[in-house]
């Protein structure tokens, strides 16, 4: 089965969560699998491309993986202990990764430095869906209680 799909914003690639343990990156013009990421240890809750199509982020185990689509080099970003990603999105400029977690609120990494830059905490119902504003200064999240919360992010 296919659980998640995400089209790169530049239209070159389609990322496919093919069976919940493999992520396939398909070249749309050729139909060929460009890269396969296998053996992921848990449910892949999200796939997200940067606005320029350069980076792909996906959940993998108890963290996130960010892939450079030009070199296929991967970087891992662990989540707080005993937590998992519910949704994730790359900022419009591709420099930050925001992850909505089950119990730790939203965690934002600075991808250049590889560090957690912010932890945004609301209630403890988990951030089920998150998105950046077009200018990258606001994060919006929906939770299990049906609330929508906005945070300003400098």
CSV table of N, CA and C in Angstrom, one decimal:
chain,number,residue,atom,x,y,z
A,1,UNK,N,0.8,-1.2,0.0
A,1,UNK,CA,0.0,0.0,0.0
A,1,UNK,C,0.9,1.3,0.0
A,2,UNK,N,0.3,2.3,-0.4
A,2,UNK,CA,0.9,3.7,-0.4
A,2,UNK,C,0.3,4.4,0.8
A,3,UNK,N,1.1,5.0,1.7
A,3,UNK,CA,0.6,5.7,2.8
A,3,UNK,C,0.7,7.2,2.7
A,4,UNK,N,1.8,7.7,2.1
A,4,UNK,CA,2.0,9.1,1.9
A,4,UNK,C,2.7,9.3,0.6
A,5,UNK,N,2.4,10.5,0.0
A,5,UNK,CA,3.1,10.9,-1.2
A,5,UNK,C,3.3,12.4,-1.1
A,6,UNK,N,4.4,12.9,-1.7
A,6,UNK,CA,4.7,14.3,-1.7
A,6,UNK,C,5.5,14.7,-3.0
A,7,UNK,N,4.9,15.6,-3.7
A,7,UNK,CA,5.6,16.1,-4.9
A,7,UNK,C,6.5,17.2,-4.6
A,8,UNK,N,7.7,17.2,-5.1
A,8,UNK,CA,8.7,18.3,-4.9
A,8,UNK,C,8.1,19.5,-5.6
A,9,UNK,N,8.3,20.7,-5.0
A,9,UNK,CA,7.7,21.9,-5.5
A,9,UNK,C,8.3,22.3,-6.9
A,10,UNK,N,9.5,21.8,-7.2
A,10,UNK,CA,10.1,22.1,-8.5
A,10,UNK,C,9.6,21.1,-9.6
A,11,UNK,N,8.7,20.1,-9.2
A,11,UNK,CA,8.1,19.2,-10.1
A,11,UNK,C,9.0,18.1,-10.6
A,12,UNK,N,10.2,17.9,-10.1
A,12,UNK,CA,11.1,16.9,-10.5
A,12,UNK,C,10.8,15.5,-9.9
A,13,UNK,N,10.6,15.5,-8.6
A,13,UNK,CA,10.5,14.2,-7.9
A,13,UNK,C,9.1,14.1,-7.2
A,14,UNK,N,8.8,12.8,-7.1
A,14,UNK,CA,7.6,12.4,-6.2
A,14,UNK,C,8.2,11.4,-5.2
A,15,UNK,N,8.0,11.8,-3.9
A,15,UNK,CA,8.4,10.9,-2.8
A,15,UNK,C,7.2,10.0,-2.4
A,16,UNK,N,7.4,8.7,-2.3
A,16,UNK,CA,6.3,7.8,-2.0
A,16,UNK,C,6.7,6.9,-0.8
A,17,UNK,N,5.8,6.9,0.2
A,17,UNK,CA,5.9,6.0,1.3
A,17,UNK,C,5.2,4.7,0.9
A,18,UNK,N,6.0,3.8,0.4
A,18,UNK,CA,5.4,2.6,-0.4
A,18,UNK,C,4.9,1.5,0.5
A,19,UNK,N,5.4,1.3,1.7
A,19,UNK,CA,4.9,0.2,2.5
A,19,UNK,C,5.2,0.5,4.0
A,20,UNK,N,5.4,1.7,4.3
A,20,UNK,CA,5.6,2.1,5.7
A,20,UNK,C,7.0,1.8,6.2
A,21,UNK,N,7.8,1.2,5.5
A,21,UNK,CA,9.2,1.0,5.9
A,21,UNK,C,10.2,1.4,4.8
A,22,UNK,N,9.7,1.8,3.6
A,22,UNK,CA,10.5,2.3,2.5
A,22,UNK,C,10.0,3.6,2.0
A,23,UNK,N,10.9,4.5,1.6
A,23,UNK,CA,10.6,5.7,1.0
A,23,UNK,C,11.2,5.7,-0.4
A,24,UNK,N,10.4,5.8,-1.4
A,24,UNK,CA,10.9,5.9,-2.8
A,24,UNK,C,10.9,7.3,-3.3
A,25,UNK,N,12.0,7.7,-4.0
A,25,UNK,CA,12.0,9.0,-4.7
A,25,UNK,C,12.0,8.7,-6.2
A,26,UNK,N,10.9,9.1,-6.8
A,26,UNK,CA,10.7,8.8,-8.3
A,26,UNK,C,10.9,10.1,-9.1
A,27,UNK,N,11.7,9.9,-10.2
A,27,UNK,CA,11.9,11.0,-11.1
A,27,UNK,C,10.6,11.1,-12.0
A,28,UNK,N,9.8,12.2,-11.9
A,28,UNK,CA,8.5,12.2,-12.5
A,28,UNK,C,8.6,12.1,-14.0
A,29,UNK,N,9.6,12.7,-14.6
A,29,UNK,CA,9.7,12.7,-16.1
A,29,UNK,C,10.1,11.3,-16.7
A,30,UNK,N,10.9,10.5,-15.9
A,30,UNK,CA,11.3,9.2,-16.4
A,30,UNK,C,10.5,8.1,-15.8
A,31,UNK,N,9.9,8.3,-14.7
A,31,UNK,CA,9.2,7.2,-14.0
A,31,UNK,C,10.2,6.3,-13.2
A,32,UNK,N,11.5,6.6,-13.2
A,32,UNK,CA,12.5,5.8,-12.6
A,32,UNK,C,12.6,6.1,-11.1
A,33,UNK,N,12.9,5.1,-10.3
A,33,UNK,CA,13.2,5.3,-8.9
A,33,UNK,C,14.6,5.8,-8.8
A,34,UNK,N,14.8,7.1,-8.3
A,34,UNK,CA,16.1,7.7,-8.2
A,34,UNK,C,16.8,7.2,-7.0
A,35,UNK,N,16.0,7.0,-5.9
A,35,UNK,CA,16.6,6.7,-4.6
A,35,UNK,C,15.6,5.9,-3.8
A,36,UNK,N,16.0,4.9,-3.0
A,36,UNK,CA,15.2,4.2,-2.1
A,36,UNK,C,15.8,4.2,-0.7
A,37,UNK,N,15.0,4.6,0.2
A,37,UNK,CA,15.4,4.6,1.6
A,37,UNK,C,14.7,3.4,2.3
A,38,UNK,N,15.4,2.4,2.7
A,38,UNK,CA,14.8,1.2,3.2
A,38,UNK,C,15.1,0.9,4.7
A,39,UNK,N,14.3,0.0,5.3
A,39,UNK,CA,14.5,-0.4,6.6
A,39,UNK,C,14.2,0.6,7.7
A,40,UNK,N,13.3,1.5,7.4
A,40,UNK,CA,12.9,2.5,8.4
A,40,UNK,C,12.1,1.7,9.5
A,41,UNK,N,12.3,2.1,10.8
A,41,UNK,CA,11.9,1.3,11.9
A,41,UNK,C,10.5,1.6,12.4
A,42,UNK,N,9.8,2.6,11.9
A,42,UNK,CA,8.5,2.8,12.4
A,42,UNK,C,7.6,3.5,11.3
A,43,UNK,N,6.4,3.8,11.7
A,43,UNK,CA,5.5,4.4,10.8
A,43,UNK,C,6.1,5.7,10.3
A,44,UNK,N,6.0,6.0,9.0
A,44,UNK,CA,6.4,7.2,8.4
A,44,UNK,C,5.2,8.1,8.3
A,45,UNK,N,5.1,9.1,9.3
A,45,UNK,CA,4.0,9.9,9.4
A,45,UNK,C,3.9,11.1,8.4
A,46,UNK,N,5.1,11.4,7.9
A,46,UNK,CA,5.1,12.6,7.0
A,46,UNK,C,6.2,12.6,6.0
A,47,UNK,N,5.9,13.2,4.9
A,47,UNK,CA,6.9,13.5,3.8
A,47,UNK,C,6.8,15.0,3.5
A,48,UNK,N,7.9,15.7,3.4
A,48,UNK,CA,7.9,17.2,3.1
A,48,UNK,C,9.1,17.6,2.3
A,49,UNK,N,8.8,18.3,1.3
A,49,UNK,CA,9.9,18.9,0.4
A,49,UNK,C,10.1,20.3,0.8
A,50,UNK,N,11.3,20.8,0.6
A,50,UNK,CA,11.6,22.3,0.7
A,50,UNK,C,11.0,22.9,-0.6
A,51,UNK,N,10.8,24.2,-0.5
A,51,UNK,CA,10.1,25.0,-1.6
A,51,UNK,C,10.9,24.9,-2.9
A,52,UNK,N,12.2,24.8,-2.8
A,52,UNK,CA,13.1,24.7,-4.0
A,52,UNK,C,13.3,23.3,-4.5
A,53,UNK,N,12.7,22.3,-3.8
A,53,UNK,CA,12.9,20.9,-4.1
A,53,UNK,C,14.2,20.3,-3.8
A,54,UNK,N,15.1,21.0,-3.1
A,54,UNK,CA,16.4,20.6,-2.8
A,54,UNK,C,16.4,19.5,-1.7
A,55,UNK,N,15.5,19.7,-0.7
A,55,UNK,CA,15.5,18.8,0.5
A,55,UNK,C,14.2,18.1,0.6
A,56,UNK,N,14.3,16.8,1.1
A,56,UNK,CA,13.1,16.0,1.4
A,56,UNK,C,13.3,15.6,2.9
A,57,UNK,N,12.2,15.8,3.7
A,57,UNK,CA,12.3,15.4,5.1
A,57,UNK,C,11.2,14.3,5.3
A,58,UNK,N,11.6,13.3,6.1
A,58,UNK,CA,10.6,12.2,6.4
A,58,UNK,C,10.9,11.7,7.8
A,59,UNK,N,9.8,11.2,8.4
A,59,UNK,CA,10.0,10.6,9.8
A,59,UNK,C,10.6,9.2,9.6
A,60,UNK,N,11.5,8.9,10.6
A,60,UNK,CA,12.2,7.6,10.5
A,60,UNK,C,12.5,7.2,12.0
A,61,UNK,N,11.7,6.3,12.5
A,61,UNK,CA,12.0,5.9,13.9
A,61,UNK,C,11.6,7.0,14.8
A,62,UNK,N,12.5,7.3,15.7
A,62,UNK,CA,12.2,8.3,16.7
A,62,UNK,C,12.8,9.6,16.3
A,63,UNK,N,12.8,9.9,15.0
A,63,UNK,CA,13.4,11.2,14.6
A,63,UNK,C,13.0,11.4,13.2
A,64,UNK,N,13.7,12.4,12.6
A,64,UNK,CA,13.5,12.8,11.2
A,64,UNK,C,14.8,12.6,10.4
A,65,UNK,N,14.6,12.4,9.1
A,65,UNK,CA,15.7,12.3,8.2
A,65,UNK,C,15.5,13.4,7.2
A,66,UNK,N,16.5,14.1,6.9
A,66,UNK,CA,16.5,15.2,5.8
A,66,UNK,C,17.5,14.7,4.8
A,67,UNK,N,17.1,14.7,3.5
A,67,UNK,CA,17.9,14.2,2.4
A,67,UNK,C,18.1,15.4,1.4
A,68,UNK,N,19.4,15.5,1.0
A,68,UNK,CA,19.8,16.4,0.0
A,68,UNK,C,19.5,15.7,-1.4
A,69,UNK,N,18.5,16.3,-2.2
A,69,UNK,CA,18.2,15.6,-3.4
A,69,UNK,C,19.2,15.7,-4.5
A,70,UNK,N,20.2,16.5,-4.3
A,70,UNK,CA,21.3,16.5,-5.3
A,70,UNK,C,22.4,15.5,-5.1
A,71,UNK,N,22.7,15.3,-3.8
A,71,UNK,CA,23.8,14.4,-3.5
A,71,UNK,C,23.3,13.1,-2.8
A,72,UNK,N,22.0,13.0,-2.4
A,72,UNK,CA,21.4,11.9,-1.7
A,72,UNK,C,22.0,11.7,-0.3
A,73,UNK,N,22.8,12.7,0.2
A,73,UNK,CA,23.3,12.6,1.6
A,73,UNK,C,22.2,12.8,2.6
A,74,UNK,N,22.1,12.0,3.6
A,74,UNK,CA,21.1,12.1,4.6
A,74,UNK,C,21.7,12.6,5.9
A,75,UNK,N,20.8,13.4,6.7
A,75,UNK,CA,21.1,13.8,8.0
A,75,UNK,C,20.0,13.4,8.9
A,76,UNK,N,20.3,13.0,10.1
A,76,UNK,CA,19.3,12.6,11.1
A,76,UNK,C,19.1,13.6,12.2
A,77,UNK,N,17.9,13.8,12.6
A,77,UNK,CA,17.5,14.7,13.7
A,77,UNK,C,16.6,14.0,14.7
A,78,UNK,N,17.2,13.6,15.8
A,78,UNK,CA,16.4,12.8,16.8
A,78,UNK,C,15.4,13.6,17.5
A,79,UNK,N,14.3,13.0,17.9
A,79,UNK,CA,13.2,13.6,18.6
A,79,UNK,C,13.5,13.4,20.1
A,80,UNK,N,12.8,14.2,21.0
A,80,UNK,CA,12.9,13.9,22.4
A,80,UNK,C,12.6,12.5,22.7
A,81,UNK,N,13.2,12.0,23.8
A,81,UNK,CA,13.0,10.6,24.2
A,81,UNK,C,11.6,10.1,24.2
A,82,UNK,N,11.3,8.9,23.7
A,82,UNK,CA,10.0,8.3,23.7
A,82,UNK,C,8.9,9.1,23.0
A,83,UNK,N,9.3,9.9,22.0
A,83,UNK,CA,8.3,10.6,21.3
A,83,UNK,C,8.4,10.2,19.8
A,84,UNK,N,7.4,10.6,19.0
A,84,UNK,CA,7.5,10.3,17.6
A,84,UNK,C,6.8,11.4,16.8
A,85,UNK,N,7.2,11.6,15.5
A,85,UNK,CA,6.7,12.6,14.7
A,85,UNK,C,5.3,12.3,14.2
A,86,UNK,N,4.4,13.3,14.3
A,86,UNK,CA,3.1,13.2,13.7
A,86,UNK,C,3.0,13.9,12.4
A,87,UNK,N,3.7,15.0,12.2
A,87,UNK,CA,3.8,15.7,11.0
A,87,UNK,C,5.0,16.5,11.0
A,88,UNK,N,5.5,16.9,9.8
A,88,UNK,CA,6.7,17.7,9.7
A,88,UNK,C,6.7,18.5,8.4
A,89,UNK,N,7.3,19.6,8.5
A,89,UNK,CA,7.4,20.5,7.3
A,89,UNK,C,8.6,21.3,7.3
A,90,UNK,N,9.2,21.5,6.1
A,90,UNK,CA,10.4,22.3,6.0
A,90,UNK,C,9.9,23.8,5.8
A,91,UNK,N,10.7,24.7,6.3
A,91,UNK,CA,10.3,26.1,6.2
A,91,UNK,C,10.4,26.5,4.7
A,92,UNK,N,9.8,27.6,4.3
A,92,UNK,CA,9.8,28.1,2.9
A,92,UNK,C,11.3,28.3,2.4
A,93,UNK,N,12.2,28.7,3.3
A,93,UNK,CA,13.6,28.9,2.8
A,93,UNK,C,14.4,27.6,2.9
A,94,UNK,N,13.8,26.5,3.4
A,94,UNK,CA,14.6,25.3,3.5
A,94,UNK,C,15.6,25.2,4.6
A,95,UNK,N,15.6,26.2,5.5
A,95,UNK,CA,16.7,26.2,6.6
A,95,UNK,C,16.2,25.7,7.9
A,96,UNK,N,14.9,25.5,8.1
A,96,UNK,CA,14.4,24.9,9.3
A,96,UNK,C,13.5,23.8,9.1
A,97,UNK,N,13.4,22.9,10.0
A,97,UNK,CA,12.5,21.7,10.0
A,97,UNK,C,11.6,21.8,11.2
A,98,UNK,N,10.3,21.9,11.0
A,98,UNK,CA,9.4,21.9,12.2
A,98,UNK,C,8.7,20.5,12.2
A,99,UNK,N,8.7,19.9,13.4
A,99,UNK,CA,8.1,18.6,13.6
A,99,UNK,C,7.1,18.7,14.7
A,100,UNK,N,5.8,18.3,14.3
A,100,UNK,CA,4.8,18.2,15.3
A,100,UNK,C,4.9,16.8,15.9
A,101,UNK,N,5.1,16.7,17.2
A,101,UNK,CA,5.3,15.5,17.9
A,101,UNK,C,4.0,15.0,18.7
A,102,UNK,N,4.1,13.8,19.1
A,102,UNK,CA,3.0,13.2,19.9
A,102,UNK,C,2.8,13.9,21.2
A,103,UNK,N,4.0,14.1,21.9
A,103,UNK,CA,3.9,14.6,23.3
A,103,UNK,C,4.8,15.8,23.6
A,104,UNK,N,5.7,16.2,22.7
A,104,UNK,CA,6.6,17.3,23.0
A,104,UNK,C,6.3,18.6,22.3
A,105,UNK,N,5.1,18.8,21.8
A,105,UNK,CA,4.7,20.0,21.1
A,105,UNK,C,5.4,20.0,19.7
A,106,UNK,N,5.9,21.2,19.3
A,106,UNK,CA,6.6,21.3,18.0
A,106,UNK,C,8.0,21.6,18.3
A,107,UNK,N,8.9,20.8,17.6
A,107,UNK,CA,10.3,21.0,17.7
A,107,UNK,C,10.8,21.6,16.4
A,108,UNK,N,11.6,22.6,16.5
A,108,UNK,CA,12.1,23.3,15.2
A,108,UNK,C,13.6,23.2,15.3
A,109,UNK,N,14.2,22.5,14.2
A,109,UNK,CA,15.6,22.4,14.0
A,109,UNK,C,16.1,23.5,13.1
A,110,UNK,N,17.3,24.0,13.4
A,110,UNK,CA,18.1,24.8,12.4
A,110,UNK,C,18.9,23.8,11.7
A,111,UNK,N,18.6,23.6,10.4
A,111,UNK,CA,19.3,22.6,9.6
A,111,UNK,C,20.7,22.8,9.3
A,112,UNK,N,21.1,24.1,9.2
A,112,UNK,CA,22.5,24.4,9.0
A,112,UNK,C,23.4,24.0,10.2
A,113,UNK,N,22.9,24.3,11.4
A,113,UNK,CA,23.6,24.1,12.6
A,113,UNK,C,23.4,22.7,13.2
A,114,UNK,N,22.2,22.1,12.8
A,114,UNK,CA,21.9,20.7,13.3
A,114,UNK,C,21.4,20.7,14.7
A,115,UNK,N,20.9,21.8,15.2
A,115,UNK,CA,20.4,21.9,16.6
A,115,UNK,C,19.0,22.3,16.7
A,116,UNK,N,18.4,21.9,17.8
A,116,UNK,CA,17.0,22.3,18.1
A,116,UNK,C,17.0,23.8,18.4
A,117,UNK,N,16.3,24.6,17.6
A,117,UNK,CA,16.3,26.0,17.8
A,117,UNK,C,15.2,26.5,18.7
A,118,UNK,N,14.0,25.8,18.6
A,118,UNK,CA,12.9,26.2,19.4
A,118,UNK,C,12.1,24.9,19.8
A,119,UNK,N,11.4,25.0,20.9
A,119,UNK,CA,10.4,24.0,21.3
A,119,UNK,C,9.2,24.8,21.6
A,120,UNK,N,8.1,24.6,20.8
A,120,UNK,CA,6.9,25.3,21.0
A,120,UNK,C,5.9,24.3,21.7
A,121,UNK,N,5.4,24.7,22.8
A,121,UNK,CA,4.5,23.9,23.6
A,121,UNK,C,3.2,24.5,23.7
A,122,UNK,N,2.2,23.7,23.4
A,122,UNK,CA,0.8,24.1,23.6
A,122,UNK,C,0.2,23.1,24.7
A,123,UNK,N,-0.8,22.4,24.3
A,123,UNK,CA,-1.3,21.4,25.2
A,123,UNK,C,-0.6,20.1,24.9
A,124,UNK,N,-1.0,19.0,25.6
A,124,UNK,CA,-0.3,17.7,25.4
A,124,UNK,C,-1.1,16.7,24.6
A,125,UNK,N,-1.9,17.2,23.6
A,125,UNK,CA,-2.7,16.3,22.8
A,125,UNK,C,-2.0,16.0,21.5
A,126,UNK,N,-0.8,16.5,21.3
A,126,UNK,CA,-0.1,16.2,20.1
A,126,UNK,C,-0.4,17.1,18.9
A,127,UNK,N,0.6,17.4,18.1
A,127,UNK,CA,0.4,18.3,17.0
A,127,UNK,C,0.2,17.4,15.8
A,128,UNK,N,-1.0,17.3,15.3
A,128,UNK,CA,-1.4,16.3,14.2
A,128,UNK,C,-1.1,16.8,12.8
A,129,UNK,N,-1.1,18.1,12.6
A,129,UNK,CA,-0.8,18.7,11.3
A,129,UNK,C,-0.2,20.1,11.5
A,130,UNK,N,0.9,20.4,10.8
A,130,UNK,CA,1.6,21.7,11.0
A,130,UNK,C,1.9,22.2,9.6
A,131,UNK,N,2.1,23.6,9.6
A,131,UNK,CA,2.4,24.3,8.4
A,131,UNK,C,3.1,25.6,8.7
A,132,UNK,N,4.0,26.0,7.8
A,132,UNK,CA,4.6,27.3,7.9
A,132,UNK,C,3.8,28.3,7.1
A,133,UNK,N,3.8,29.6,7.6
A,133,UNK,CA,3.3,30.7,6.7
A,133,UNK,C,4.2,30.8,5.5
A,134,UNK,N,3.7,31.5,4.5
A,134,UNK,CA,4.5,31.7,3.3
A,134,UNK,C,5.9,32.4,3.6
A,135,UNK,N,5.9,33.3,4.6
A,135,UNK,CA,7.1,34.1,4.9
A,135,UNK,C,7.9,33.4,5.9
A,136,UNK,N,7.5,32.2,6.5
A,136,UNK,CA,8.3,31.5,7.4
A,136,UNK,C,8.3,32.1,8.8
A,137,UNK,N,7.4,32.9,9.2
A,137,UNK,CA,7.4,33.6,10.5
A,137,UNK,C,6.4,33.1,11.4
A,138,UNK,N,5.5,32.2,10.9
A,138,UNK,CA,4.4,31.7,11.8
A,138,UNK,C,4.2,30.2,11.5
A,139,UNK,N,4.0,29.5,12.6
A,139,UNK,CA,3.7,28.0,12.5
A,139,UNK,C,2.3,27.9,12.9
A,140,UNK,N,1.5,27.1,12.2
A,140,UNK,CA,0.2,26.7,12.6
A,140,UNK,C,0.1,25.2,12.9
A,141,UNK,N,-0.6,24.8,13.9
A,141,UNK,CA,-0.7,23.4,14.2
A,141,UNK,C,-2.1,23.1,14.6
A,142,UNK,N,-2.6,21.9,14.2
A,142,UNK,CA,-3.9,21.4,14.7
A,142,UNK,C,-3.6,20.3,15.6
A,143,UNK,N,-4.5,20.1,16.7
A,143,UNK,CA,-4.2,19.1,17.6
A,143,UNK,C,-5.4,18.1,17.7
A,144,UNK,N,-5.3,17.1,18.6
A,144,UNK,CA,-6.3,16.0,18.7
A,144,UNK,C,-7.6,16.6,19.3
A,145,UNK,N,-7.6,17.7,19.9
A,145,UNK,CA,-8.8,18.3,20.5
A,145,UNK,C,-9.5,19.1,19.5
A,146,UNK,N,-9.0,19.2,18.3
A,146,UNK,CA,-9.6,20.0,17.2
A,146,UNK,C,-9.3,21.5,17.3
A,147,UNK,N,-8.3,21.9,18.1
A,147,UNK,CA,-7.9,23.3,18.2
A,147,UNK,C,-6.8,23.6,17.1
A,148,UNK,N,-6.8,24.8,16.7
A,148,UNK,CA,-5.7,25.3,15.8
A,148,UNK,C,-4.9,26.4,16.6
A,149,UNK,N,-3.6,26.2,16.7
A,149,UNK,CA,-2.8,27.1,17.4
A,149,UNK,C,-1.7,27.7,16.5
A,150,UNK,N,-1.5,29.0,16.7
A,150,UNK,CA,-0.5,29.7,15.9
A,150,UNK,C,0.6,30.2,16.8
A,151,UNK,N,1.9,30.1,16.3
A,151,UNK,CA,3.1,30.6,17.0
A,151,UNK,C,3.8,31.5,16.1
A,152,UNK,N,4.3,32.6,16.6
A,152,UNK,CA,5.3,33.4,15.9
A,152,UNK,C,6.7,32.8,16.1
A,153,UNK,N,7.4,32.7,15.0
A,153,UNK,CA,8.7,32.2,15.0
A,153,UNK,C,9.7,33.2,14.4
A,154,UNK,N,10.6,33.8,15.3
A,154,UNK,CA,11.5,34.8,14.8
A,154,UNK,C,12.4,34.3,13.6
